[in-house]
XYZ file of C-alpha atoms in Angstrom:
651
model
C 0.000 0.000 0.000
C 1.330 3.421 -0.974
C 2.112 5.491 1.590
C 1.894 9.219 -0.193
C -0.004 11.577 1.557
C -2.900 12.809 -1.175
C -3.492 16.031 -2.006
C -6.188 17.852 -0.238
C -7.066 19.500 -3.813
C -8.698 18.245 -6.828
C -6.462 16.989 -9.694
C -7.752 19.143 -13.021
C -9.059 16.288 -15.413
C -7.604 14.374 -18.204
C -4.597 15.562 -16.355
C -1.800 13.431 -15.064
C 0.452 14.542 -11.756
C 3.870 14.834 -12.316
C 5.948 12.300 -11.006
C 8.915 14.823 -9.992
C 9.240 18.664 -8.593
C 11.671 20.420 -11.011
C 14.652 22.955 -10.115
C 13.016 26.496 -11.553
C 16.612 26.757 -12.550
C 15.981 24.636 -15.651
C 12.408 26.007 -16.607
C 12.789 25.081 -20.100
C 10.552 28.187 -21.024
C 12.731 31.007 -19.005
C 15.554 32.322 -19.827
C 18.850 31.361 -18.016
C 19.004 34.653 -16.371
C 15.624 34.439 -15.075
C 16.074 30.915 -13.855
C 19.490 32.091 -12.127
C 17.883 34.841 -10.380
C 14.603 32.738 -8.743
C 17.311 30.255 -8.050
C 19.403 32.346 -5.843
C 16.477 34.454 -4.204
C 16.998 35.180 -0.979
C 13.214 34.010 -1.021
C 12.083 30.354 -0.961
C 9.780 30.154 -3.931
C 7.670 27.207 -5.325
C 4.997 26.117 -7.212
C 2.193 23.983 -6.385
C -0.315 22.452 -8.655
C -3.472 20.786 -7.312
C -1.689 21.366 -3.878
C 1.607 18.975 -4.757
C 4.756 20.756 -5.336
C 5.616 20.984 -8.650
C 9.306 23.238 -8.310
C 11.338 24.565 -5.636
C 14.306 27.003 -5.558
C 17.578 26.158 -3.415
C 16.281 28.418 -0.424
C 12.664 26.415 -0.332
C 15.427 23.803 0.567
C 17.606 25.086 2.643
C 14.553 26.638 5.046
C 12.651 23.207 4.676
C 16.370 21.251 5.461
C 15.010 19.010 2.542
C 16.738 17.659 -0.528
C 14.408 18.247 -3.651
C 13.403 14.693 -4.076
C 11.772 14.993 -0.913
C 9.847 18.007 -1.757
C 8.722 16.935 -5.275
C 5.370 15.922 -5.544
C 4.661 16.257 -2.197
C 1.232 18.147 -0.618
C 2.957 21.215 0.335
C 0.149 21.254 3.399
C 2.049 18.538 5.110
C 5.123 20.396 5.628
C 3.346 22.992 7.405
C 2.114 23.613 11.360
C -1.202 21.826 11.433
C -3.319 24.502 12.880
C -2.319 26.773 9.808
C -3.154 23.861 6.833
C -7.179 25.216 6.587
C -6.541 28.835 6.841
C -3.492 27.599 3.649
C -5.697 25.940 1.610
C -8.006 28.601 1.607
C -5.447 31.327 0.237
C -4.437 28.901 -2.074
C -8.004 28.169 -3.207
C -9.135 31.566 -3.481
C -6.185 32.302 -5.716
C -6.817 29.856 -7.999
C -10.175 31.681 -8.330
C -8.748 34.140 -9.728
C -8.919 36.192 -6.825
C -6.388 37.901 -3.917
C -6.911 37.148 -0.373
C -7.755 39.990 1.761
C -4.108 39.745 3.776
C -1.725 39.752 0.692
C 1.166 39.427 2.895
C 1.015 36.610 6.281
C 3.031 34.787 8.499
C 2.420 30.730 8.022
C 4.624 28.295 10.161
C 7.128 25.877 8.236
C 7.776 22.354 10.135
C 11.450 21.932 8.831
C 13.345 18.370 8.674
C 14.735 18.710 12.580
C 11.231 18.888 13.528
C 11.813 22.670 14.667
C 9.373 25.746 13.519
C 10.221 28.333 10.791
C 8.114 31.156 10.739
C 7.640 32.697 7.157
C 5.825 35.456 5.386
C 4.181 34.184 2.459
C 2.527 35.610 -0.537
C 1.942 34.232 -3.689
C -0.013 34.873 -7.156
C -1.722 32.847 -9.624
C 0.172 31.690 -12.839
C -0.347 29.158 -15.362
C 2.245 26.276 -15.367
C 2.595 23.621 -18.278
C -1.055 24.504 -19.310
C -2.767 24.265 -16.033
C -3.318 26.513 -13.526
C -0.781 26.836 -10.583
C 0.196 29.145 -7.522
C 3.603 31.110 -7.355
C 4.666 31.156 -3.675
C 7.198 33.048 -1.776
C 8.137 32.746 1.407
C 10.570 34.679 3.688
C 11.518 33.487 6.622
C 11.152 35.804 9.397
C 12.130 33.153 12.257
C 14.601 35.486 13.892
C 13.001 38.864 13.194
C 9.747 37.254 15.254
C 12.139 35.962 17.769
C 13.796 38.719 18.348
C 9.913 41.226 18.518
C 8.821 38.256 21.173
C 11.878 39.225 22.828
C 11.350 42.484 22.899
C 7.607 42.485 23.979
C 8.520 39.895 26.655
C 11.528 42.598 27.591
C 9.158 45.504 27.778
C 6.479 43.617 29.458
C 8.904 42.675 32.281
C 9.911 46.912 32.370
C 6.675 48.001 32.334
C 5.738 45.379 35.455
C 8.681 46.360 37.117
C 8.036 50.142 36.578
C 4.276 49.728 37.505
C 5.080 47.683 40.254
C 8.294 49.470 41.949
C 7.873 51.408 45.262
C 9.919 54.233 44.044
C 7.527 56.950 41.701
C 8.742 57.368 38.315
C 8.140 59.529 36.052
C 8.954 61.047 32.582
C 8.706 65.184 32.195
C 8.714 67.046 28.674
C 8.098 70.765 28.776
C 7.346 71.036 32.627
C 4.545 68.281 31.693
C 3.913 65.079 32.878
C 4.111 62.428 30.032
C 4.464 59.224 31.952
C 4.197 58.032 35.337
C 3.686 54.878 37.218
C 1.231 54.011 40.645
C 3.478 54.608 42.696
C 3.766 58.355 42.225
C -0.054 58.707 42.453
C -0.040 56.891 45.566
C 2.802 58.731 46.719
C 1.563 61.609 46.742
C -2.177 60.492 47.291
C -4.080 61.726 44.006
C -5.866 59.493 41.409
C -3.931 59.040 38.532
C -6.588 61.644 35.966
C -5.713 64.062 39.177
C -2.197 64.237 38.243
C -2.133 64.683 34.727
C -4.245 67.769 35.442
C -2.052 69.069 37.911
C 0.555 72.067 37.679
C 4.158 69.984 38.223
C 5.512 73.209 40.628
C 2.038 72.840 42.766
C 3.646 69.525 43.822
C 7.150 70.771 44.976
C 7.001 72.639 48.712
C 8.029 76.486 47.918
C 10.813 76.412 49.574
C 12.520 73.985 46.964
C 11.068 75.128 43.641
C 13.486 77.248 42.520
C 16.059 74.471 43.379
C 14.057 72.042 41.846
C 13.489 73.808 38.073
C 17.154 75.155 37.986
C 18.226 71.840 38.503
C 15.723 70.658 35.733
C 16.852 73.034 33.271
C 20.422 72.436 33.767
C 20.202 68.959 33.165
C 18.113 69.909 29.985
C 21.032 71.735 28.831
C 23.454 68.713 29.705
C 24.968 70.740 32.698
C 26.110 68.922 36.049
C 23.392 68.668 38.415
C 23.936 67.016 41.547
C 22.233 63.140 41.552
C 20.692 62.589 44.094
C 19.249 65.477 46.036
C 16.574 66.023 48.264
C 13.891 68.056 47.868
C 10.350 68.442 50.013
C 7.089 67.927 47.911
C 3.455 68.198 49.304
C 0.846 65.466 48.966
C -3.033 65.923 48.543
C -3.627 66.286 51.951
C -1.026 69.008 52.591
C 1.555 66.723 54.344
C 5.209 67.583 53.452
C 7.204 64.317 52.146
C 11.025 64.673 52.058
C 11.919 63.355 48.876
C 15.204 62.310 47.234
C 15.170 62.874 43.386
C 17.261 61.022 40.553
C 16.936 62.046 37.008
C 18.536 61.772 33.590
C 18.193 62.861 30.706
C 16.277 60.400 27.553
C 14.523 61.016 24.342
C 10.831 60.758 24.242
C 8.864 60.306 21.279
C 11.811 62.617 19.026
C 12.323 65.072 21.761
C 14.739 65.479 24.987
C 13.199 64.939 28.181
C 13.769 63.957 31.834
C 13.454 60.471 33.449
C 12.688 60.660 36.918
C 12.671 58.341 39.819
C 11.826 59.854 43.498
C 11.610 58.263 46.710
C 9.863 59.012 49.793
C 12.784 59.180 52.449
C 10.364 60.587 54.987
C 10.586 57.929 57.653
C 14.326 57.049 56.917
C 15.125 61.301 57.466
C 13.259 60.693 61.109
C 15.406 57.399 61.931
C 18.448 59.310 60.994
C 17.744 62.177 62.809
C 16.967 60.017 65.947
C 20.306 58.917 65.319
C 21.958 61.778 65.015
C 20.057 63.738 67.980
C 20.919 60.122 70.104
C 24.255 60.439 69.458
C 24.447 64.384 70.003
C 23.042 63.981 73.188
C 25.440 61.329 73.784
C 28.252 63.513 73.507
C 26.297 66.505 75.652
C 26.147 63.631 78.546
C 29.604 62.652 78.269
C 30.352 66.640 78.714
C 27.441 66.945 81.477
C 29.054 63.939 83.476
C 32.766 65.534 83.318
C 31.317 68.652 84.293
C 29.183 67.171 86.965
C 32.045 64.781 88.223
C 35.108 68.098 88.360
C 32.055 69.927 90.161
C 31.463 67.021 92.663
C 34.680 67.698 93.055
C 34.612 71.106 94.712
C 31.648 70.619 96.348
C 33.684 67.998 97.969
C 36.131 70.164 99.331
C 33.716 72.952 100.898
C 31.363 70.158 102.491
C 34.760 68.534 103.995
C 36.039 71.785 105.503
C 32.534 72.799 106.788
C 31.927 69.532 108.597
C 35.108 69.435 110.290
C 34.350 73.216 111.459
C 30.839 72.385 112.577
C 32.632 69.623 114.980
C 34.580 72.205 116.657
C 33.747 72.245 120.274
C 34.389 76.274 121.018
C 32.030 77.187 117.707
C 29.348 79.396 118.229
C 25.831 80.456 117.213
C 26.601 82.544 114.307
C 29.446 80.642 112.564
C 27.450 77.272 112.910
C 24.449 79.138 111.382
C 26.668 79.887 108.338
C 28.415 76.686 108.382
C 24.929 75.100 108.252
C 23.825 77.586 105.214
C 27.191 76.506 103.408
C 25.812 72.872 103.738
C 22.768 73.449 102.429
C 24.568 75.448 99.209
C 26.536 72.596 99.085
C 23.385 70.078 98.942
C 21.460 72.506 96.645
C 24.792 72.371 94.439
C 24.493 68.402 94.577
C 21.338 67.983 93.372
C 22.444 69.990 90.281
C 25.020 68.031 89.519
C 22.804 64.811 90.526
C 20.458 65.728 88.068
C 23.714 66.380 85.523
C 24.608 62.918 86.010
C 21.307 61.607 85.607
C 21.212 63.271 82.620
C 24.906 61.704 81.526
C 24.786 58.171 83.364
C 21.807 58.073 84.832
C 22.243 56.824 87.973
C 20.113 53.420 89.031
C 20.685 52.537 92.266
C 18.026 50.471 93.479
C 16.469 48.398 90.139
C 13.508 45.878 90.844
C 10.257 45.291 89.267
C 7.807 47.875 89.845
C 3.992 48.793 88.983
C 4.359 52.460 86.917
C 0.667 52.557 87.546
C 1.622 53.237 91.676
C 4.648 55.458 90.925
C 2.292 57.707 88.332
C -0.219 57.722 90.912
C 1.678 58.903 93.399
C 3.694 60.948 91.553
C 0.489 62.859 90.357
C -0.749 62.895 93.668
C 2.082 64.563 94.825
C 2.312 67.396 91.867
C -1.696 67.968 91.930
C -1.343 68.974 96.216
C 1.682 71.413 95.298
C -0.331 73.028 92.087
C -3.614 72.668 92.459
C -4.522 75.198 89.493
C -3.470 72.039 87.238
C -6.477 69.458 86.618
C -5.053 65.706 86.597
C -6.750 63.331 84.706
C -5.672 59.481 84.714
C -6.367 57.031 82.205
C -4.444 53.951 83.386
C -4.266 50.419 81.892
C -4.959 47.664 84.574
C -3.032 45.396 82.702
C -0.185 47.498 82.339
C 3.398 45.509 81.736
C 5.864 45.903 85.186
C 9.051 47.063 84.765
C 12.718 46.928 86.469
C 13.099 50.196 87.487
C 14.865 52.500 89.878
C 11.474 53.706 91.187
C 13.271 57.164 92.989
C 14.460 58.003 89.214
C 11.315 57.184 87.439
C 9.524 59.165 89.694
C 11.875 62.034 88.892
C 11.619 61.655 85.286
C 7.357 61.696 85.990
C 7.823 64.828 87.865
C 10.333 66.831 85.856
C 7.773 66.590 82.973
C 4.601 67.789 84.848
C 6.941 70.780 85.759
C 7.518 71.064 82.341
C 3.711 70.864 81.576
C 2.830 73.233 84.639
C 5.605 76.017 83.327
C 3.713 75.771 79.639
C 0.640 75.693 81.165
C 0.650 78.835 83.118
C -1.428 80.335 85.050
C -3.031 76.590 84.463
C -4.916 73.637 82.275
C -5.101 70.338 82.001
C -2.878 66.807 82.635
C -3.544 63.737 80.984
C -1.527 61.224 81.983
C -2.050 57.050 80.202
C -0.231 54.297 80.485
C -0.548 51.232 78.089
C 1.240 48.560 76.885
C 2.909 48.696 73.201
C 5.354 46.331 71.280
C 8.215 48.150 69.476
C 9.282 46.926 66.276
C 13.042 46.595 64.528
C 12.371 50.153 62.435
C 11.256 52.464 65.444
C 14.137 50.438 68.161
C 16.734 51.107 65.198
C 16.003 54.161 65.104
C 15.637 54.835 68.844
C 18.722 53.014 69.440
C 17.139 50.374 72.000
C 16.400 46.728 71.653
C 12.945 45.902 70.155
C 9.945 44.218 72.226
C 7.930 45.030 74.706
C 7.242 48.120 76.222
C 4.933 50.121 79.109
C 4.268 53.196 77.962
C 3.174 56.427 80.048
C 1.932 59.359 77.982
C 1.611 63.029 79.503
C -0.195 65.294 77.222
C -0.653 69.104 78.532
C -2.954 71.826 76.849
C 0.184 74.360 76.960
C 1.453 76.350 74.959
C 3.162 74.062 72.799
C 6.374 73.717 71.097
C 7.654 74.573 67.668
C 10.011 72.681 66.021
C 13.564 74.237 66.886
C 12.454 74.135 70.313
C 10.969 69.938 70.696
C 14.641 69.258 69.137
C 16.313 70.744 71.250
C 13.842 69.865 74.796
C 16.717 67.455 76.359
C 19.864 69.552 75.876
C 21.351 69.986 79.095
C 21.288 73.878 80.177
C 18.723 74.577 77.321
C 15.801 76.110 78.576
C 12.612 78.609 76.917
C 11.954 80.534 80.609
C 13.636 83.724 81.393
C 16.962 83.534 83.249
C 16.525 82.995 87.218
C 13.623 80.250 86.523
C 15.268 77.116 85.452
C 18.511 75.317 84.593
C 17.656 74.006 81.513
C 18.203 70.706 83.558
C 14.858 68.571 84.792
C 14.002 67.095 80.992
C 17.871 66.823 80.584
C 17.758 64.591 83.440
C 14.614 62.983 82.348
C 15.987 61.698 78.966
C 19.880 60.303 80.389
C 17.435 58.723 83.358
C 15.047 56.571 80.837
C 17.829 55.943 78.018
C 19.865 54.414 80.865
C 16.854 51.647 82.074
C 17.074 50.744 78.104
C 13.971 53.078 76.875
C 13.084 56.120 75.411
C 11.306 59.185 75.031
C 9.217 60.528 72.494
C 7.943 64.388 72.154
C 5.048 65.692 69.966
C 4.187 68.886 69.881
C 2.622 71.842 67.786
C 2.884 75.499 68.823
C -0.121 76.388 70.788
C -1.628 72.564 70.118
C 0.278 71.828 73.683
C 2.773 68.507 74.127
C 3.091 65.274 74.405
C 5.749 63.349 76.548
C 5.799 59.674 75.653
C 8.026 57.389 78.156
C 8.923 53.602 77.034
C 9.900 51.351 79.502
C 10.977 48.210 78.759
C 8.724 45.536 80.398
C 9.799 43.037 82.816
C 8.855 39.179 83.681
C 10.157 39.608 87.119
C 7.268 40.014 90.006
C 6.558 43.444 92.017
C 7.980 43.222 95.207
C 8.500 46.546 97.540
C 11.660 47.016 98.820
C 12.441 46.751 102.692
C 12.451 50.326 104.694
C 16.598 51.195 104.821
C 17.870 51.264 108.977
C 19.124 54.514 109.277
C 23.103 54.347 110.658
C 23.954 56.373 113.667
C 24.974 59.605 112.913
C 28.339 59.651 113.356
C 31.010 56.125 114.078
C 34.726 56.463 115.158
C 37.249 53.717 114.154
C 40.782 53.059 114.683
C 43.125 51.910 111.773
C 45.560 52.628 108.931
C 43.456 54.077 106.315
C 44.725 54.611 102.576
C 43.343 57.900 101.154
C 43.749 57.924 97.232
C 42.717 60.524 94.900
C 44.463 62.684 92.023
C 42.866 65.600 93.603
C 44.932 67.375 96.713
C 41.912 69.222 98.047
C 40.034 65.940 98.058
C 43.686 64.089 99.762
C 43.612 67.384 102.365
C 40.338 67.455 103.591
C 39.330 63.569 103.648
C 42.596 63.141 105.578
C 41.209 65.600 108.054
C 37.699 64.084 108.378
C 39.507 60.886 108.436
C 41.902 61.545 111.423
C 38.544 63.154 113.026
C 36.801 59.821 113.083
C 39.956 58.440 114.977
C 42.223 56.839 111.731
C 45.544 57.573 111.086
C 45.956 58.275 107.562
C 48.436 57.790 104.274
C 47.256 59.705 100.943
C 48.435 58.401 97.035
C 48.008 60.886 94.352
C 47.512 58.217 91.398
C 46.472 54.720 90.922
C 50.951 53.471 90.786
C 51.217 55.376 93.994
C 48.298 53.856 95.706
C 49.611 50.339 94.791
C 53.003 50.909 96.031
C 51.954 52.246 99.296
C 49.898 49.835 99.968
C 52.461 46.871 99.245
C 54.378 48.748 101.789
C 51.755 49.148 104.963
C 49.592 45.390 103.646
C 49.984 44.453 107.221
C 48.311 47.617 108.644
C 45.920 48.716 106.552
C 42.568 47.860 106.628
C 40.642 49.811 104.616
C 41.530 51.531 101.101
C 39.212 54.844 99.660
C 39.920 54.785 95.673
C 38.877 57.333 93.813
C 37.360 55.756 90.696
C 39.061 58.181 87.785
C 43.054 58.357 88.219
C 46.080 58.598 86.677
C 48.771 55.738 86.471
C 48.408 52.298 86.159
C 44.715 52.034 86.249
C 42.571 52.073 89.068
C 41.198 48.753 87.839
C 44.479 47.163 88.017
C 45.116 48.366 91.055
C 42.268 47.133 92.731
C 43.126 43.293 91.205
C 46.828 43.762 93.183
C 45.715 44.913 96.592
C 42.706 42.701 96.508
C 45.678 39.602 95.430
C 47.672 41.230 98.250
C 45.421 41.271 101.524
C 42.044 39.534 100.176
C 40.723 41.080 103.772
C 41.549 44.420 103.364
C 38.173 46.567 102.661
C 37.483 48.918 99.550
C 35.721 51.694 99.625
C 35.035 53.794 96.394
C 34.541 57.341 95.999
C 33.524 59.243 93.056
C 32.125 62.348 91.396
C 30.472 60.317 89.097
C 27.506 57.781 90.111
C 27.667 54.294 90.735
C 27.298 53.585 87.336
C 29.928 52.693 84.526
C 33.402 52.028 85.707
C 32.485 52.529 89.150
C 30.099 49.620 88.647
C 32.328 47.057 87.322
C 34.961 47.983 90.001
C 32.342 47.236 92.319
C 32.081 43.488 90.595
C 35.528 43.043 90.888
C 35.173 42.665 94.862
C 34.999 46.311 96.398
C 33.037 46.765 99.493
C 31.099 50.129 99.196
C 30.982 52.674 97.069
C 30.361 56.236 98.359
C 29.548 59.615 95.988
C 31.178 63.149 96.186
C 30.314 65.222 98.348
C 29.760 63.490 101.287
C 29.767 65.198 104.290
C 31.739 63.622 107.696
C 28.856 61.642 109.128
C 28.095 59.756 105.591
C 31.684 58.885 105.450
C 31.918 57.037 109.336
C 28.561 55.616 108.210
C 29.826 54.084 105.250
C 33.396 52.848 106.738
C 31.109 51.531 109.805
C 28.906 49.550 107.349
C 31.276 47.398 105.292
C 33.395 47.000 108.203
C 30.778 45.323 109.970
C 29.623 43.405 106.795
C-alpha cells in the first residue's frame, strides 16, 4: 500500500500529476538569467499544482532542510504547522479563483526536517504552469526577526511590570509636563492618577525647593552637572510635606529630549536618621554633662569637707554654725544639680527591681496635683499594664520633671492627661531609637500648653537649654529625664505643635520579674569612730587634704596616694596595717582597675571603699564586681563617710 499523503485538492481532469518537482533553474521556457535569479532568491519560492509541489528554488530547501526529491510531488500542506493547513488551503483556493486574499502578505509556520518551527511570510499569485493553472509562492523566513519582537515584547512587558510595580515613583517630564508616570507616584503623593495629569508639576514641589528644583531641571536639559541625588520636600493631597530624594537623567521621548525621573519618599528614613543623630548628640552633651558634673562634685567635695570638720569644733558658736549650716545646704542645693547632671549623663540606678508604673504615676500625680492645684489631673491607666525593672526614685523624677515642664507651659493653668498602656516596638522604630525591640509600658503626659515649635521639641533634652527667662530654670529637669530613661534601656518621644500643647511619651521596657516593695533602709547612727591605717587615694589634693582631716577626726591615722601606681606601692608597703583603702574611681597611672586586682591579690581582707564624682554607674560599677566593698559619691559630708566605713566594716 502506498504510503503518499494525497493532495487535499482536486487533480484538473484528463490531467496526469507529475511524477517529480523540477529545479526552476531549468524552466525550459525562461531564460537562463531568469532561472538564475529565482534560483538564488533570498526568497524560498515554489509552485504547487493541485496542492503537490511541482518546483522549488535552493532556499525552499535550505529553510525546509530538505533535498528536492523529498519536496517533489509532495502536498505542500504537510510540511506545514497543522493549525495553519485550513486557513493555507483557503489562500491557495481563493487564488486559484482568480482572486487575492484579503491579507496579501502573512506569516504561516514551516515544520522543517529537525522537527523545529520556521516562521515565514508568504505571498503568492496565480500563474499558469505547463497549461494548467498553478500558484507562485514566496516565502521569507522571518524566524529570527519574530524571535527577536517576542523578545522584545517579553523585555518591555517585564519593564513596564517592574516600573508599575516598583515602590519608588517614576516619572517622565517634557516641557514642565507630565508624560508618563507609574502608581506609585499617584499613591505617593495620594491623588488618582486623571488628578495628576491635570495638575501644575511646581504645585507639587514645597516652595521652599522650587526654585532648586526647576534650575536643577533646566540644567540637566542643557546637559549641565546637576547634583544626583538630592533632596527636595514635595506636598501630597492632603497638605503633608514628604522629604523626597530625586534622581533624574536625561532620555529622548517620542523625538524630543526629556527627563526620566525616579523619586523616593525618604520621609521615615530622614526621622530614623535624625533620631540617630540627635541620640548620638546627646550622647556627647552627657559625656560633657558627666565631666562637668564629676570636676564639680569635686569642689563641692572640698567645701562640704572643711565645713563639717568646722561644725565639729567644740568652742564654735551660734553665728558661725548658722553659716556653716547655710554653706551645707549650698553645698546640697549644688548636689542635686550636679545629681540631676549625672542623671542626665549616666543616669544613675541605684536600686532596680520590678515595679507597677501605675503606683509610681499615681503617686507621683498625687504629689504634683497637692503642690499646684490650678493644674487638673486626669488618669487614664491600663490595669493590665506591663511591670518594669526600674529604679522607682528616678522614674519618679523623670514623671515629675515633665509635669513641671507641663505646669511652666501651662501657666497660670490647664489640664494633665496622663495614660499608660502597653505597646510592642518593632526593629524600624528600636533602630532608630537606638534600644532593643519588644515590649514596652508606655506612660503618655499630654498638657494643653502652649506648645512647642520645632527648633524648640529638638532641642527639649539639651542639658542647660531652657525657653523661661533667666533665674527660673537650669535648663536641667528634661535633661535629666531623657539620660534617666535611656539608661533603664527606653526612650522618650515628644510631639508637639505650637499652641496645640505637648506630648511626653516614656517607654519602659517591660519586665517578667514580680513586684515586690523594697524593705524600709535602717538609718546608721549619725556619726562612728574607728581606729586603723586608712589609705586615702585621689588625684585631687583638696580631696587628699580634707578627707585626711575628716579621716583623722573619726579616729584613723591616715596615708594619701596621688595616682592609681602610687596607691599600689603604698599599699604593698603598709599590707599588714591597713585595713581599709578609699579609691577614687578616675586616676592617673596604672589604672585604678588594676590596682584594685593587686591589693585585693595582696590582703584579700583588706576593705574597699570607692569614691567618686560620678555615680555608681559605669566604671564605678564594674569595680564594684571586681570585689569592692562600698561605694560612696562626692560630696559626702563627715557623718556619711563614718557611716559608710562603719557599714562594710561590719559586713
Amino acid at each position: 500500500m502506498s504510503t503518499q499523503p494525497k493532495s487535499p485538492l482536486p487533480c484538473a481532469k484528463g490531467r496526469e500529476r507529475p511524477h517529480c518537482a523540477r529545479d526552476l533553474s531549468r524552466l525550459g521556457d525562461s531564460s537562463d538569467i531568469f532561472s538564475a535569479v529565482i534560483n538564488n532568491a533570498n526568497e524560498a519560492v515554489l509552485i504547487t499544482q493541485d496542492g503537490v509541489i511541482q518546483a522549488a528554488n535552493k532556499k525552499a530547501m535550505e529553510i525546509s532542510g530538505r533535498t528536492l526529491e523529498e519536496l517533489s510531488s509532495k502536498p505542500f500542506l504537510e510540511f506545514l504547522h497543522p493549525e495553519d493547513r485550513q486557513l493555507a488551503m483557503e489562500r491557495y483556493l481563493t487564488r486559484l479563483d482568480g482572486r487575492e486574499p484579503e491579507e496579501k502578505l502573512w506569516v504561516v509556520r514551516l515544520m522543517d526536517k529537525s522537527g523545529g518551527l520556521r516562521y515565514l511570510e508568504s505571498r503568492g499569485a496565480a500563474i499558469p504552469y505547463e497549461g494548467k493553472a498553478a500558484v507562485l509562492h514566496f516565502f521569507t523566513d522571518v524566524t529570527r526577526r519574530l524571535q527577536a519582537e517576542a523578545q522584545i515584547r517579553a523585555s518591555e512587558a517585564q519593564y513596564r511590570y517592574l516600573v508599575e510595580n516598583a515602590s519608588d515613583a517614576i516619572c517622565i517630564i517634557q516641557d514642565r509636563e507630565l508624560c508618563f508616570f507609574n502608581k506609585a507616584a499617584a499613591d505617593m503623593l495620594g491623588y488618582t492618577p486623571q488628578e495628576v495629569l491635570e495638575i501644575d508639576l511646581l504645585d507639587l514641589v514645597h516652595p521652599d525647593f522650587r526654585e532648586r528644583v526647576v534650575n536643577a531641571h533646566l540644567k540637566r536639559l542643557k546637559g549641565e552637572k546637576v547634583p544626583n541625588p538630592y533632596n527636595f520636600d514635595a506636598i501630597a493631597k492632603s497638605g503633608k510635606r514628604i522629604n523626597a530624594q530625586l534622581t533624574a537623567a536625561v532620555i529622548e521621548w517620542e523625538g524630543r529630549p526629556a527627563l526620566l525621573v525616579l523619586v523616593r519618599d525618604v520621609t521615615e528614613s530622614r526621622k530614623r536618621e535624625e533620631q540617630i543623630q540627635q541620640a548620638r548628640r546627646m550622647e556627647a552633651l552627657g559625656a560633657l554633662a558627666g565631666g562637668i558634673a564629676h570636676d564639680f562634685n569635686n569642689l563641692l567635695m572640698a567645701v562640704q569637707g572643711h565645713a563639717s570638720l568646722m561644725l565639729l569644733s567644740s568652742d564654735l558658736d551660734r553665728k558661725k554654725a548658722k553659716s556653716l549650716r547655710c554653706i551645707e545646704q549650698c553645698v546640697r542645693s549644688g548636689a542635686e544639680l550636679t545629681s540631676q547632671l549625672l542623671g542626665y549623663a549616666k543616669g544613675g540606678k541605684y536600686q532596680v527591681r520590678p515595679h507597677n508604673l501605675n503606683t509610681i504615676i499615681e503617686n507621683t500625680a498625687a504629689m504634683f496635683g497637692r503642690a499646684r492645684k490650678e493644674i487638673r489631673i486626669h488618669l487614664d491607666l491600663s490595669p493590665e499594664l506591663w511591670a518594669s525593672e526600674v529604679d522607682r526614685a528616678q522614674i519618679e523624677q523623670v514623671l515629675l520633671n515633665i509635669y513641671v515642664n507641663a505646669w511652666h507651659a501651662m501657666d497660670p493653668g490647664g489640664d494633665l492627661f496622663i495614660r499608660s498602656c502597653n505597646c510592642t516596638v518593632d526593629e524600624v522604630q528600636a533602630r532608630g531609637m537606638e534600644v532593643a525591640p519588644g515590649k514596652f509600658a508606655k506612660i503618655s503626659i499630654t498638657d494643653t500648653g502652649v506648645g512647642m515649635d520645632e527648633d524648640t521639641r529638638k532641642r527639649i533634652f539639651e542639658p542647660f537649654f531652657t525657653t523661661r527667662e533667666m533665674g527660673r530654670g537650669t535648663g536641667l529637669g528634661m535633661a535629666s529625664a531623657y539620660g534617666i530613661v535611656k539608661n533603664h534601656g527606653g526612650f522618650i518621644h515628644v510631639y508637639s505643635e505650637k499652641g496645640r500643647g505637648a506630648t511626653f511619651s516614656v517607654f519602659l521596657a517591660a519586665s517578667q520579674g514580680c513586684i515586690r516593695e523594697a524593705a524600709p533602709e535602717n538609718q546608721a547612727p549619725a556619726l562612728h569612730r574607728g581606729r586603723g591605717l586608712v589609705l586615702l587615694a585621689d588625684d585631687e589634693a583638696m580631696i587628699r587634704d580634707v578627707g585626711g582631716r575628716m579621716l583623722h577626726e573619726l579616729g584613723y591615722e591616715v596615708i594619701t596616694a596621688a595616682d592609681a601606681s602610687e596607691a599600689v606601692r603604698l599599699f604593698r608597703q603598709n599590707a599588714r596595717d591597713i585595713k581599709l583603702v578609699i579609691l577614687d574611681v578616675i586616676m592617673p597611672g596604672s589604672g585604678v582597675d588594676e590596682a584594685l586586682k593587686i591589693i585585693r591579690k595582696s590582703s584579700p581582707e583588706a576593705r574597699i571603699l570607692l569614691s567618686s564624682g560620678y555615680s555608681v554607674e559605669g566604671q564605678a560599677r564594674s569595680l564594684m564586681e571586681m570585689g569592692c566593698h562600698g561605694f560612696i559619691q562626692k560630696p559626702f559630708d563627715i557623718e556619711e563617710l563614718a557611716g559608710k566605713i562603719h557599714a562594710i566594716q561590719a559586713n
